[in-house]
Amino acid sequence: MDGSGKFALLCGATTMLFATGGAIAASSSSNDNHAVASRVLAVHNSERDQLRLPRLKWNRNLEREAANWARNLSRRGVLQHADNATRNGTGENLWMGTAGHWPVENMVGMFIEEKKHYRHASFPNISRTGNWADVGHYTQIVWRDTQEVGCAVVSARGNDVLVCRYWPAGNVWGQRAY
């Protein structure tokens, strides 16, 4: 299994641990979708601003791809990273929790909380725990070369699923996040 497969397995297990509460349901209204997108982007860029990294731009194509994958996951009630071909080489962060209980700021905030384990070194030696997957969501958010993000929240089977897609992908072996 290559590093991306290990990340998918570990990331899914880690994200499930976060999912003891809930999430905010996605709405079909374009105004509501725009408001959620603005809030998700603001959380990402707030963290990047603290590190003086270029701000991310919202990508509607990535949002659409994320929504399709989030629908797939929410129907199945599982968290599983899409394979690289399905993601078109983009990076991906996943989150799942009880429907209607978590603001999107908290969902993304759980990715950012991983920075407490972050060690500034070359990937994959980036975690104080010795396991790069413990900081993989965080490093994707702050990866210097990443320029665009698109996310979606979808509700089904009593859960909200957040999928964020990043271009270009981060967590590149042998490189530093920033």
Coordinates of C-alpha atoms in Angstrom, one line a residue:
M1 CA 0.0 0.0 0.0
D2 CA 1.4 3.4 -0.9
G3 CA 1.4 6.4 1.4
S4 CA -1.9 7.7 0.0
G5 CA -3.7 4.5 0.9
K6 CA -2.3 4.5 4.4
F7 CA -3.5 8.1 4.7
A8 CA -7.0 7.2 3.6
L9 CA -7.3 4.5 6.1
L10 CA -5.8 6.4 9.0
C11 CA -7.6 9.6 8.1
G12 CA -10.9 7.9 8.0
A13 CA -10.4 6.3 11.4
T14 CA -9.2 9.6 12.8
T15 CA -12.1 11.6 11.3
M16 CA -14.6 9.1 12.7
L17 CA -13.3 9.8 16.2
F18 CA -14.2 13.5 15.6
A19 CA -17.7 12.5 14.7
T20 CA -19.2 12.1 18.2
G21 CA -21.5 15.1 17.7
G22 CA -23.1 16.5 14.6
A23 CA -22.9 18.9 11.7
I24 CA -24.8 21.7 9.9
A25 CA -27.0 20.4 7.1
A26 CA -26.3 21.5 3.6
S27 CA -29.1 23.4 1.9
S28 CA -30.1 23.3 -1.7
S29 CA -30.5 27.1 -1.8
S30 CA -27.7 28.8 -3.7
N31 CA -27.7 31.6 -1.2
D32 CA -27.2 29.2 1.7
N33 CA -24.5 27.3 -0.3
H34 CA -22.7 30.6 -0.9
A35 CA -22.9 31.5 2.8
V36 CA -21.5 28.1 3.8
A37 CA -18.7 28.4 1.1
S38 CA -17.8 31.8 2.4
R39 CA -17.6 30.5 6.0
V40 CA -15.5 27.5 5.1
L41 CA -13.2 29.6 3.0
A42 CA -12.8 32.2 5.8
V43 CA -11.7 29.5 8.3
H44 CA -9.1 28.1 5.8
N45 CA -7.8 31.6 5.1
S46 CA -7.7 32.7 8.7
E47 CA -5.2 29.9 9.4
R48 CA -3.2 30.6 6.3
D49 CA -3.2 34.4 7.2
Q50 CA -1.6 33.5 10.6
L51 CA 1.3 31.9 8.7
R52 CA 1.5 34.6 6.1
L53 CA 0.6 32.2 3.3
P54 CA -1.3 33.1 0.1
R55 CA -5.0 33.0 0.6
L56 CA -7.0 30.2 -1.0
K57 CA -9.6 30.9 -3.7
W58 CA -12.9 29.1 -3.9
N59 CA -13.3 26.8 -6.8
R60 CA -16.8 25.8 -7.8
N61 CA -15.6 22.8 -9.8
L62 CA -13.9 21.5 -6.7
E63 CA -17.1 22.2 -4.7
R64 CA -19.2 20.3 -7.2
E65 CA -16.7 17.3 -7.1
A66 CA -16.7 17.4 -3.3
A67 CA -20.5 17.4 -3.2
N68 CA -20.7 14.4 -5.5
W69 CA -18.3 12.5 -3.3
A70 CA -20.0 13.7 -0.1
R71 CA -23.3 12.4 -1.4
N72 CA -21.7 9.0 -2.2
L73 CA -20.2 8.8 1.3
S74 CA -23.3 10.0 3.2
R75 CA -25.6 7.5 1.4
R76 CA -23.2 4.7 2.4
G77 CA -22.6 6.1 5.9
V78 CA -18.8 5.8 5.6
L79 CA -15.7 7.9 5.4
Q80 CA -13.4 6.9 2.7
H81 CA -11.0 8.9 0.6
A82 CA -11.7 8.9 -3.1
D83 CA -8.8 7.3 -5.1
N84 CA -6.4 9.6 -6.8
A85 CA -8.0 9.2 -10.3
T86 CA -11.5 10.0 -9.0
R87 CA -10.1 13.1 -7.3
N88 CA -8.2 14.2 -10.4
G89 CA -5.1 14.5 -8.4
T90 CA -6.6 17.0 -5.9
G91 CA -6.0 16.8 -2.1
E92 CA -9.0 15.8 0.1
N93 CA -10.1 16.3 3.7
L94 CA -13.1 14.4 5.1
W95 CA -15.2 14.9 8.2
M96 CA -18.4 13.2 9.4
G97 CA -20.7 13.9 12.3
T98 CA -24.3 13.7 13.5
A99 CA -26.6 15.7 11.2
G100 CA -27.4 19.3 12.2
H101 CA -25.2 19.7 15.2
W102 CA -21.8 21.1 14.0
P103 CA -21.2 24.5 12.4
V104 CA -18.9 24.3 9.4
E105 CA -16.4 26.4 11.3
N106 CA -16.1 23.5 13.9
M107 CA -15.8 20.9 11.2
V108 CA -12.8 22.7 9.5
G109 CA -11.6 23.7 13.0
M110 CA -11.0 20.0 13.8
F111 CA -8.7 19.8 10.9
I112 CA -6.8 22.8 12.1
E113 CA -6.6 21.5 15.7
E114 CA -4.1 18.9 14.4
K115 CA -1.5 21.7 14.4
K116 CA -0.8 20.8 18.0
H117 CA 1.0 17.8 16.7
Y118 CA 2.6 19.5 13.7
R119 CA 6.4 19.5 13.4
H120 CA 7.9 21.8 10.7
A121 CA 10.0 19.3 8.6
S122 CA 9.8 17.6 5.3
F123 CA 6.8 15.3 4.6
P124 CA 6.2 12.7 6.0
N125 CA 8.3 13.6 9.1
I126 CA 5.8 16.3 10.1
S127 CA 4.2 15.0 13.3
R128 CA 5.4 15.0 16.8
T129 CA 3.5 11.7 17.3
G130 CA 5.6 10.0 14.6
N131 CA 2.4 9.5 12.4
W132 CA 2.0 12.0 9.6
A133 CA -1.7 11.2 9.3
D134 CA -2.2 12.9 12.7
V135 CA -1.5 16.2 11.0
G136 CA -2.4 15.5 7.4
H137 CA -5.7 17.5 7.4
Y138 CA -3.9 20.5 8.9
T139 CA -1.0 20.3 6.5
Q140 CA -3.3 20.2 3.5
I141 CA -5.0 23.4 4.6
V142 CA -1.6 25.2 5.1
W143 CA 0.3 23.7 2.2
R144 CA 2.0 26.6 0.5
D145 CA 1.5 25.5 -3.1
T146 CA -2.2 24.9 -2.6
Q147 CA -4.2 27.7 -4.3
E148 CA -7.8 26.6 -4.5
V149 CA -10.4 24.8 -2.4
G150 CA -14.0 23.7 -2.8
C151 CA -16.0 22.0 -0.1
A152 CA -19.5 20.6 0.4
V153 CA -21.6 19.3 3.3
V154 CA -24.2 16.7 2.5
S155 CA -26.7 15.1 4.9
A156 CA -28.0 11.5 4.8
R157 CA -28.6 8.6 7.1
G158 CA -28.4 10.9 10.2
N159 CA -25.0 12.2 9.4
D160 CA -23.4 15.3 7.8
V161 CA -20.4 14.6 5.6
L162 CA -17.9 17.4 4.8
V163 CA -15.6 16.9 1.8
C164 CA -13.0 19.5 0.9
R165 CA -10.9 19.2 -2.3
Y166 CA -7.7 21.1 -2.7
W167 CA -5.7 22.1 -5.8
P168 CA -2.9 21.5 -6.2
A169 CA -2.8 18.8 -3.6
G170 CA -0.5 19.1 -0.6
N171 CA 1.2 16.5 1.6
V172 CA 3.9 15.9 -1.1
W173 CA 6.7 13.5 0.0
G174 CA 10.0 15.2 0.7
Q175 CA 8.5 18.7 0.8
R176 CA 7.7 21.1 3.6
A177 CA 4.1 22.4 4.1
Y178 CA 5.4 26.0 4.1

